mmCIF file of C-alpha atoms in Angstrom:
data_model
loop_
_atom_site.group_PDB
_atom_site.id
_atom_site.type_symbol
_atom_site.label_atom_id
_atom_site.label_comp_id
_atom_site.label_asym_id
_atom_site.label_seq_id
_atom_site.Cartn_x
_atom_site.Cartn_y
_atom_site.Cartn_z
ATOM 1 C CA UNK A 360 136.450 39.775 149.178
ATOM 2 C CA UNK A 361 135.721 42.716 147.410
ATOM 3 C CA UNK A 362 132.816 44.938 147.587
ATOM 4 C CA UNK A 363 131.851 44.744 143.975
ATOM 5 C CA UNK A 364 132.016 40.483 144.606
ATOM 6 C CA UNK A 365 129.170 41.260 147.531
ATOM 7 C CA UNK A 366 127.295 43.907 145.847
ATOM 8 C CA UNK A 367 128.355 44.442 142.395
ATOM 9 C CA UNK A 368 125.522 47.489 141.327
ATOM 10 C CA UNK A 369 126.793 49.135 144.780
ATOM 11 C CA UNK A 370 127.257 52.604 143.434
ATOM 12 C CA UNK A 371 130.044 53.602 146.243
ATOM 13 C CA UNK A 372 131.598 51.007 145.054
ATOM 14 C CA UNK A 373 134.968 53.039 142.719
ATOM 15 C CA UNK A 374 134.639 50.549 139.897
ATOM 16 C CA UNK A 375 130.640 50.576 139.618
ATOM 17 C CA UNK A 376 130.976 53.856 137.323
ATOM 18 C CA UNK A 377 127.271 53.072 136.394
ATOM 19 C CA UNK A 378 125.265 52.337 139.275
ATOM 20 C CA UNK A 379 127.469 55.309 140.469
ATOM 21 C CA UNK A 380 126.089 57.744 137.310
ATOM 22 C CA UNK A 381 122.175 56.313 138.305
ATOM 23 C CA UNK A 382 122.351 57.038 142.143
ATOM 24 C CA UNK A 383 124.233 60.416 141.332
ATOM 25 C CA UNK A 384 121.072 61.461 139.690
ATOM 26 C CA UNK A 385 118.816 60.246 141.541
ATOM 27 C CA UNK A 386 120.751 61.639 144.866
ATOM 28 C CA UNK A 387 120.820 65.165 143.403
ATOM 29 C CA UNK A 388 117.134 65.455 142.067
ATOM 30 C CA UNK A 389 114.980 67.277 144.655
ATOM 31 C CA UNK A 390 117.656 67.718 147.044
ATOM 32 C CA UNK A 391 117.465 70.382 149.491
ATOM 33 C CA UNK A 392 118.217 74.052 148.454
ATOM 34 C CA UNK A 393 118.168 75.249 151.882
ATOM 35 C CA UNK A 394 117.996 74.090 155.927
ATOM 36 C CA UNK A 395 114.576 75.096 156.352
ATOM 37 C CA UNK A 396 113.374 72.061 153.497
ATOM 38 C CA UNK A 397 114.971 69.704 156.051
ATOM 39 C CA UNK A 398 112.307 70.732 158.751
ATOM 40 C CA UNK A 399 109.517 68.843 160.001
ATOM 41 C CA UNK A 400 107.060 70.713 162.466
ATOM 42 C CA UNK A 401 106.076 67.952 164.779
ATOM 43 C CA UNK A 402 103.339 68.141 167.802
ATOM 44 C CA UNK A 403 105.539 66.119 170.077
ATOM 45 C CA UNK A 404 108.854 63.603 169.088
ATOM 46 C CA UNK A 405 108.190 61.386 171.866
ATOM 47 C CA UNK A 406 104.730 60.304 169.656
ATOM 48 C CA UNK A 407 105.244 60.802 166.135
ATOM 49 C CA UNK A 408 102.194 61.188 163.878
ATOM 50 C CA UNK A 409 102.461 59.107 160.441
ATOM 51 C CA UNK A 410 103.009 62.157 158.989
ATOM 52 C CA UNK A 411 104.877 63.612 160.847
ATOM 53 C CA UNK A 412 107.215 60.280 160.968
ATOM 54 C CA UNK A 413 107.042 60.165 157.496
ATOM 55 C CA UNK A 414 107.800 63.756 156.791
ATOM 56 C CA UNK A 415 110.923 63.196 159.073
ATOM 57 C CA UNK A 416 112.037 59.758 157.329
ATOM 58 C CA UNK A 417 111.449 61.269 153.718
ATOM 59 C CA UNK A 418 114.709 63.869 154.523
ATOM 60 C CA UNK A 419 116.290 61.300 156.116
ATOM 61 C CA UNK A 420 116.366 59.327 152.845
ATOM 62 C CA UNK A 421 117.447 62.074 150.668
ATOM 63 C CA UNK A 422 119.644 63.803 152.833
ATOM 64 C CA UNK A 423 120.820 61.402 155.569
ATOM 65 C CA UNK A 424 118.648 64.067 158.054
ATOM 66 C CA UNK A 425 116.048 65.848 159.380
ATOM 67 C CA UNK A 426 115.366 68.673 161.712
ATOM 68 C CA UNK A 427 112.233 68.209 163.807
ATOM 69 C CA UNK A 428 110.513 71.743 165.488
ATOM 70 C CA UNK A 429 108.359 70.386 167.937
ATOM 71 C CA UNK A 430 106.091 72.132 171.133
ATOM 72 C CA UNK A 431 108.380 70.319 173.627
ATOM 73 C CA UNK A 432 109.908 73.810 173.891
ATOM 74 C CA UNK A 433 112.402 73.655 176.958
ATOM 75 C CA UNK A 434 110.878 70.557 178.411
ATOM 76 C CA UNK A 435 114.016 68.563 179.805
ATOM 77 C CA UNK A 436 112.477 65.490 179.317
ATOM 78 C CA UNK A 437 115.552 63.044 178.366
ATOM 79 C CA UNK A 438 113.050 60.260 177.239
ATOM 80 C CA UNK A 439 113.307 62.654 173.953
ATOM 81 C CA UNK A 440 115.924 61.994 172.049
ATOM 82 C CA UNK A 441 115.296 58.117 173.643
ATOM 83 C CA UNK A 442 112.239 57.889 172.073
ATOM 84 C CA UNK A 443 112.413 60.171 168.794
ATOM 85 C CA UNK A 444 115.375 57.388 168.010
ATOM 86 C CA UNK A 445 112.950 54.468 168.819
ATOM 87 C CA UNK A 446 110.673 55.026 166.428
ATOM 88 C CA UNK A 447 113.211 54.914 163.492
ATOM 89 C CA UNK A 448 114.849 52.164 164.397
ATOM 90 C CA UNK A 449 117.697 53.357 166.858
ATOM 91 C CA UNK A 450 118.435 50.977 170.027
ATOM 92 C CA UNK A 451 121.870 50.905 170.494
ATOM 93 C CA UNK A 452 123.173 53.500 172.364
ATOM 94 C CA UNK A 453 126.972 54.372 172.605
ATOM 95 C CA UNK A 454 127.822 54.358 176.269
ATOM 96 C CA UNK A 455 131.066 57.046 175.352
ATOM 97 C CA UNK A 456 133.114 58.105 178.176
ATOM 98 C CA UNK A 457 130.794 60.930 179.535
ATOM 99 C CA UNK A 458 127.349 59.646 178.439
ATOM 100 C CA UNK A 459 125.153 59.126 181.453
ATOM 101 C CA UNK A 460 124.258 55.803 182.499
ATOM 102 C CA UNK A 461 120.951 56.205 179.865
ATOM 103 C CA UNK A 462 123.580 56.363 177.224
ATOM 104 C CA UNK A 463 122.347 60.025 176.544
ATOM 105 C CA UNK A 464 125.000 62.937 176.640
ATOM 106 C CA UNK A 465 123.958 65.717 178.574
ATOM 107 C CA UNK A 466 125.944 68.984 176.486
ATOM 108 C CA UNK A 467 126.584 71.644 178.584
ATOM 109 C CA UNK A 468 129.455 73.714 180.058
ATOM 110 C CA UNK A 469 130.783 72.280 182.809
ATOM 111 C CA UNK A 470 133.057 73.781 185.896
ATOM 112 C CA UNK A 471 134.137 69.805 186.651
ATOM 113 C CA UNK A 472 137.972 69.812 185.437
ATOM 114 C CA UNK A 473 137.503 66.432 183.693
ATOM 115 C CA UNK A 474 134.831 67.586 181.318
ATOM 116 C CA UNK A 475 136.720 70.889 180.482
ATOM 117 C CA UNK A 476 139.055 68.790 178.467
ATOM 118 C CA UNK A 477 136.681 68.122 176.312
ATOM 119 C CA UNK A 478 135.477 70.726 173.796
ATOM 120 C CA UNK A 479 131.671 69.677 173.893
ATOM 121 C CA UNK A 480 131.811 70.913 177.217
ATOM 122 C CA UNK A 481 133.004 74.097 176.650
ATOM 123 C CA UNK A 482 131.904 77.230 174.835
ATOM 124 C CA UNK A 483 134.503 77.110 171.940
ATOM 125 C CA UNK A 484 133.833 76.245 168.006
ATOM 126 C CA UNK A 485 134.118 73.009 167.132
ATOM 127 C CA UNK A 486 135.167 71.763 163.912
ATOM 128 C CA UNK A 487 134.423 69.897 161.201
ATOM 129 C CA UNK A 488 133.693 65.892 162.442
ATOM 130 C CA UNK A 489 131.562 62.754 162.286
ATOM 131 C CA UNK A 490 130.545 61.521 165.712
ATOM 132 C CA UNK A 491 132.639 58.719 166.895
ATOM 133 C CA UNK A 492 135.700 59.481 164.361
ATOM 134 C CA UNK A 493 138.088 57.541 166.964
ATOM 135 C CA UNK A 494 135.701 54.699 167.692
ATOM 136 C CA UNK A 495 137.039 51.105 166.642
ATOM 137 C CA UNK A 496 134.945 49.347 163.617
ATOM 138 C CA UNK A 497 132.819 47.646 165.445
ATOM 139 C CA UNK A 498 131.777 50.163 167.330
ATOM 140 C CA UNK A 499 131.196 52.765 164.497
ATOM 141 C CA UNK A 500 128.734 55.845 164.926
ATOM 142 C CA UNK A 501 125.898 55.633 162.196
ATOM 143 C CA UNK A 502 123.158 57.485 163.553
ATOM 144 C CA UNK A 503 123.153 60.534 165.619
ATOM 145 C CA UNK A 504 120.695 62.480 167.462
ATOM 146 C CA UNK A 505 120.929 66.402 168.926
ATOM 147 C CA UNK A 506 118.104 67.446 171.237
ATOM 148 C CA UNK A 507 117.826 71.182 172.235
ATOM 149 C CA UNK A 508 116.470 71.857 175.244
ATOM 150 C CA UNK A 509 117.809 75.283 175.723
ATOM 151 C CA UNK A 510 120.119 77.596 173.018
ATOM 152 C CA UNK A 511 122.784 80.180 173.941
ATOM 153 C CA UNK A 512 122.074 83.833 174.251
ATOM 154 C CA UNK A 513 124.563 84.227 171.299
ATOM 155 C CA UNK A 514 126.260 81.501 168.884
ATOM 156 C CA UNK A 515 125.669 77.945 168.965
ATOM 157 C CA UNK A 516 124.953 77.626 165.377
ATOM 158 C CA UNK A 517 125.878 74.179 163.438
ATOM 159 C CA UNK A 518 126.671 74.170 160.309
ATOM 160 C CA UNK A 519 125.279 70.569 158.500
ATOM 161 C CA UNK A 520 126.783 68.237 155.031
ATOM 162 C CA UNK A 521 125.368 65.075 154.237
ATOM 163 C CA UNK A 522 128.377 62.511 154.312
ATOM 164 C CA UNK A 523 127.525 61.214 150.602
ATOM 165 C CA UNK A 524 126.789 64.801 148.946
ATOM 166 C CA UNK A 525 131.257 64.657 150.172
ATOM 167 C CA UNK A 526 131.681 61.643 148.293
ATOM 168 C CA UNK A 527 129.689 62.863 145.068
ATOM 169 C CA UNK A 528 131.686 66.067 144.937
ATOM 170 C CA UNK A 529 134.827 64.035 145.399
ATOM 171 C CA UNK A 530 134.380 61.636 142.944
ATOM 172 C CA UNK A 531 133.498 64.095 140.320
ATOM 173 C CA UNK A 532 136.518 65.964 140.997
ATOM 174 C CA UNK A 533 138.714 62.998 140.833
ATOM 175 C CA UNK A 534 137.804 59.402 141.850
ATOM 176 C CA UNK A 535 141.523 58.636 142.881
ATOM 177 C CA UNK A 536 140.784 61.345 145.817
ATOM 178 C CA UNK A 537 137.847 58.741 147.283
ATOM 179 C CA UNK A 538 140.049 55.788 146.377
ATOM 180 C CA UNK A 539 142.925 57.376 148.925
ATOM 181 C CA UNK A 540 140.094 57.828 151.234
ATOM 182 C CA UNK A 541 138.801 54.577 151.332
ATOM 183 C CA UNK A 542 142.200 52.613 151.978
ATOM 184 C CA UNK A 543 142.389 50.974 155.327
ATOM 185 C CA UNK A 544 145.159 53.245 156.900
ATOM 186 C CA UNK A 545 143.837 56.565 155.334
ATOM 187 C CA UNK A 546 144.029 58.001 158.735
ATOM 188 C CA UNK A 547 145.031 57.508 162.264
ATOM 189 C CA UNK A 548 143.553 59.002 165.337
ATOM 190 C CA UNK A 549 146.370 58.596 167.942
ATOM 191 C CA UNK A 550 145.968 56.817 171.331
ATOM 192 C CA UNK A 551 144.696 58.904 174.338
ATOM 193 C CA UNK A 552 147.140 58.804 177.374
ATOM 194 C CA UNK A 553 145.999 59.361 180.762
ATOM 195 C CA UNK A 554 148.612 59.569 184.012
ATOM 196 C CA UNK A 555 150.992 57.519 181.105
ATOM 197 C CA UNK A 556 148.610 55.083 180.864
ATOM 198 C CA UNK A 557 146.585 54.624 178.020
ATOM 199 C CA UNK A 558 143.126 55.190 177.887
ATOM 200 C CA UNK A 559 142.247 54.338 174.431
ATOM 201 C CA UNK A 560 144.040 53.212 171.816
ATOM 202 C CA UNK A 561 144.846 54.339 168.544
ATOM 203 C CA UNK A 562 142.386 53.728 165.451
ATOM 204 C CA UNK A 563 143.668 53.612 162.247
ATOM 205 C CA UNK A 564 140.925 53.311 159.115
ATOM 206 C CA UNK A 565 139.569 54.607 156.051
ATOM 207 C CA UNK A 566 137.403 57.675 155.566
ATOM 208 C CA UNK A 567 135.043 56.226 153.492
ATOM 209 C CA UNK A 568 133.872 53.006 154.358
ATOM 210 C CA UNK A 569 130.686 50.619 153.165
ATOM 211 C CA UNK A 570 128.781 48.388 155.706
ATOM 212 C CA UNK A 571 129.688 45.190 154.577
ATOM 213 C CA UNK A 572 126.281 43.651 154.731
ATOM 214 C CA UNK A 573 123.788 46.841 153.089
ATOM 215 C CA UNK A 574 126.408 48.504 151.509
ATOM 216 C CA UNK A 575 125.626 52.044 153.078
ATOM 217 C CA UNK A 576 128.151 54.535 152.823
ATOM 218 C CA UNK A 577 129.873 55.341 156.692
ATOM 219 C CA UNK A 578 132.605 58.359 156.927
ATOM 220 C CA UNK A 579 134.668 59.240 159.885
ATOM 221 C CA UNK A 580 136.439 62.671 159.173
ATOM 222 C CA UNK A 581 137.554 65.099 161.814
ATOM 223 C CA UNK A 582 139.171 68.822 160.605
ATOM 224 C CA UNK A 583 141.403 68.525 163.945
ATOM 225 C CA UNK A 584 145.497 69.083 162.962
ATOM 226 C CA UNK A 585 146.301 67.839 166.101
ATOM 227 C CA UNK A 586 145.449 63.997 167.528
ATOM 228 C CA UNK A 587 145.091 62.925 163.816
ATOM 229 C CA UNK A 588 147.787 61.266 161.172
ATOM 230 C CA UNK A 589 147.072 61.519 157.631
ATOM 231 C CA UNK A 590 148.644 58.721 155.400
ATOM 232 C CA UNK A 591 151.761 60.630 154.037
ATOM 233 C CA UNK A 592 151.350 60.629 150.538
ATOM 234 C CA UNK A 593 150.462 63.049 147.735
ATOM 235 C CA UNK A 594 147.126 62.057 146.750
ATOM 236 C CA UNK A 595 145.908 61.232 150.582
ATOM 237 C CA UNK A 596 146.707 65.278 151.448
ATOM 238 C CA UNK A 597 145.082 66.026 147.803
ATOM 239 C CA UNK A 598 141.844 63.939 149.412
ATOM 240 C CA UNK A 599 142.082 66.224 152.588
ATOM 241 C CA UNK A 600 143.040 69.599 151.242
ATOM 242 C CA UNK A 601 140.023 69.284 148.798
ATOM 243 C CA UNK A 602 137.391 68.321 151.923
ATOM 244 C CA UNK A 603 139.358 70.953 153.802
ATOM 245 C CA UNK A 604 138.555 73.404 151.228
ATOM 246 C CA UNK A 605 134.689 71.953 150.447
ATOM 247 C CA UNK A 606 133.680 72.764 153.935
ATOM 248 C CA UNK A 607 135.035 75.887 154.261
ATOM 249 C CA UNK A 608 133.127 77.151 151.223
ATOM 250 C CA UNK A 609 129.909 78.232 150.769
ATOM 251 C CA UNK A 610 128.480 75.170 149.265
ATOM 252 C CA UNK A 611 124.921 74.880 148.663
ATOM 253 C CA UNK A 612 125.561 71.382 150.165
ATOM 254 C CA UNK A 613 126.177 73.194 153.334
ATOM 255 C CA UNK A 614 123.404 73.866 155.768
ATOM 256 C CA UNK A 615 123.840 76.410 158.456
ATOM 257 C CA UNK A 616 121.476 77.286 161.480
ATOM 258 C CA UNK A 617 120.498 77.097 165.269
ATOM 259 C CA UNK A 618 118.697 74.508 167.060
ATOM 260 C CA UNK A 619 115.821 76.232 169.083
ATOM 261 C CA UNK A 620 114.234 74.483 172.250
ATOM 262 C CA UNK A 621 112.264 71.854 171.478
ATOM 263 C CA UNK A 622 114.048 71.269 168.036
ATOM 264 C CA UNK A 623 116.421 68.348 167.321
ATOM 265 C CA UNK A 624 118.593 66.822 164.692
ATOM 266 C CA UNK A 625 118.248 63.182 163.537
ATOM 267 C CA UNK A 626 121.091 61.703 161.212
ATOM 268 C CA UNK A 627 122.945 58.980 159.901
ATOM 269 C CA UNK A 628 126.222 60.611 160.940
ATOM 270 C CA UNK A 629 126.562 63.592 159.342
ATOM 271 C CA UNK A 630 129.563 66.071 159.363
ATOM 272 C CA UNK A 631 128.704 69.167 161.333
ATOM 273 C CA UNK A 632 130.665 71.583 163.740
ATOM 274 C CA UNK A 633 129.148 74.224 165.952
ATOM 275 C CA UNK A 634 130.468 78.124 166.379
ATOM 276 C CA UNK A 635 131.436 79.371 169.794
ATOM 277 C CA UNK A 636 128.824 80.746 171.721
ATOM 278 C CA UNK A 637 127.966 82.864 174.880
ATOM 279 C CA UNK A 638 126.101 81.234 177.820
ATOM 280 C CA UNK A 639 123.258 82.350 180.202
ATOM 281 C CA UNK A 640 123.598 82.235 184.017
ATOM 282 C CA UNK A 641 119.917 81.864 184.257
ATOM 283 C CA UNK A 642 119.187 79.540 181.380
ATOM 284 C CA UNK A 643 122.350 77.794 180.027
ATOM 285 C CA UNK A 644 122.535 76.670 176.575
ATOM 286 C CA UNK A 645 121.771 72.526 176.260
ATOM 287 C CA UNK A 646 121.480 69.727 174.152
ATOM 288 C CA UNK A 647 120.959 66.252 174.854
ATOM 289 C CA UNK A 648 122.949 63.736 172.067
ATOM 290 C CA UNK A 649 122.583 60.407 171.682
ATOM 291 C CA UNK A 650 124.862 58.167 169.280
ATOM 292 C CA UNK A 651 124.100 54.950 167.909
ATOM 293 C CA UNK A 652 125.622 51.538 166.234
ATOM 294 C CA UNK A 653 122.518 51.624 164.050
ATOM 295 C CA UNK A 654 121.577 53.718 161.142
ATOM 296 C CA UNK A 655 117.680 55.192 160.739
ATOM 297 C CA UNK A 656 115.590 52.570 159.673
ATOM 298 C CA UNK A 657 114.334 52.542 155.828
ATOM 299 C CA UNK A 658 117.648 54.784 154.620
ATOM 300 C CA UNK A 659 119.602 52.059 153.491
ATOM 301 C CA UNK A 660 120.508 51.635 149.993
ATOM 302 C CA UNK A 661 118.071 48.949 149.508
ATOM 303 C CA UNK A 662 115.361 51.656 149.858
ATOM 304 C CA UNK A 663 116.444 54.430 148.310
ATOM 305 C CA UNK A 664 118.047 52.836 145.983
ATOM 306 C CA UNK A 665 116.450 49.615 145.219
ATOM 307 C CA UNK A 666 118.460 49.122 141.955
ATOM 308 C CA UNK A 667 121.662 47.322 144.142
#
């Protein structure tokens, strides 16, 4: 069954070319010129204010996020992240490979040789990605929390771009490009082996993707050239040499900064990477993350836009 059968004024939908034109300009009127409109000075995350929580939702529905700056400073409270999630409608933790048993990630550099595989737990860049890129479809990473409870001495920075600002700028450049991304075996993330053995297997999907229920638009992207097939064909690599070159312009679209202590990202997924950064002895730089199986509450396209 196809998507325009379930939802026919869907505007991710390829064929919808008017429900598409109506959410494009609705989507691009008052969006944010700059990361400091997507911050919301809160008292304390674990006990949102209505304002505050609807200052914080309000981004969220425009541009899939929000950046709380709250007087937690340093606190290492991991009910944080827990309960910032809560309140907008995040329950379902994924329990990934290194989360503790909470669920929540602990991001830090580590000595143990099993996390220095792993370039979360290191001080190098990382690229370009959606959380959960290699998770199977039903097990797909919609929402997405960072919690800072220290930062680096130097570095550290993330750079931010809201998953369906990609697909607008794709689109308008050519829809065949979001077409390629949105075929079932648009990309591959290979199988992890461990000791020959193999610890997880290998997901093949599309880029794009719509929740087959609401509708909302889900992307899993990683810049990685190694672990990662592209479907071998010309207008695939078009699709991935023109996101390749998107995010390493300087896009308005983009949003670049630092996560203080006491700040935190909340998302539906968004792409983001982080620069390299030196560490402290004394006060190490880290984050708590959290991912979900749910988006944030009241951002589907039923509420901000009630037209489908």
């Amino acid at each position: 069954m196809s998507l325009s059968t379930v939802l026919p004024k869907n505007p991710f939908d390829i064929n919808a070319s008017e429900a598409y034109a109506k959410w494009r300009e609705r989507k691009l009127t008052d969006y944010p010129e700059n990361i400091e409109d997507l911050i919301v000075e809160v008292r304390d995350p674990r006990a949102l204010t209505s304002s505050e929580h609807k200052a914080i939702l309000h981004r969220c529905q425009k541009a899939n996020m929000a950046i709380y700056a709250s007087q937690c400073g340093s606190d290492p409270d991991k009910d944080i992240p827990r309960l910032i999630g809560n309140q907008f409608g995040m329950f379902h933790l994924d329990s990934n490979l290194l989360a503790e048993e909470d669920g929540i990630t602990k991001l830090a550099v580590s000595e143990a040789s099993e996390r220095q595989l792993y370039i979360p737990y290191t001080n190098r860049p990382i690229k370009w990605h959606t959380d959960g890129y290699y998770n199977p479809e039903s097990r797909q990473i919609r929402g997405m929390l960072l919690h800072c409870v220290s930062s680096a001495i130097e570095g550290g920075e993330n750079a931010l771009m809201d998953q369906e600002m990609v697909y607008l700028l794709m689109r308008d450049a050519n829809p065949d490009l979001v077409r390629a991304f949105m075929q079932p075996d648009a990309m591959t993330i290979p199988a992890r082996m461990e000791e020959d053995k193999i610890a997880r297997a290998a997901e093949t999907g599309p880029v794009f993707s719509t929740h087959p229920v609401t509708g909302d638009l889900h992307m899993r992207y990683t810049a990685r050239t190694r672990s990662i097939e592209w479907k071998n064909n010309s207008v695939t690599l078009a699709a991935v040499s023109f996101i390749e070159q998107l995010l390493s312009s300087d896009s308005n679209y983009i949003f670049r900064g630092m996560l203080e202590p006491g700040m935190g990202l909340i998302c539906n997924n968004v792409l983001h990477d982080r620069s390299s950064f030196s560490d402290s002895p004394v006060h190490p730089r880290v984050l708590y993350r959290a991912r979900y199986y749910d988006r944030i509450s009241a951002t589907s396209l039923s509420d901000t836009f009630p037209d489908t």
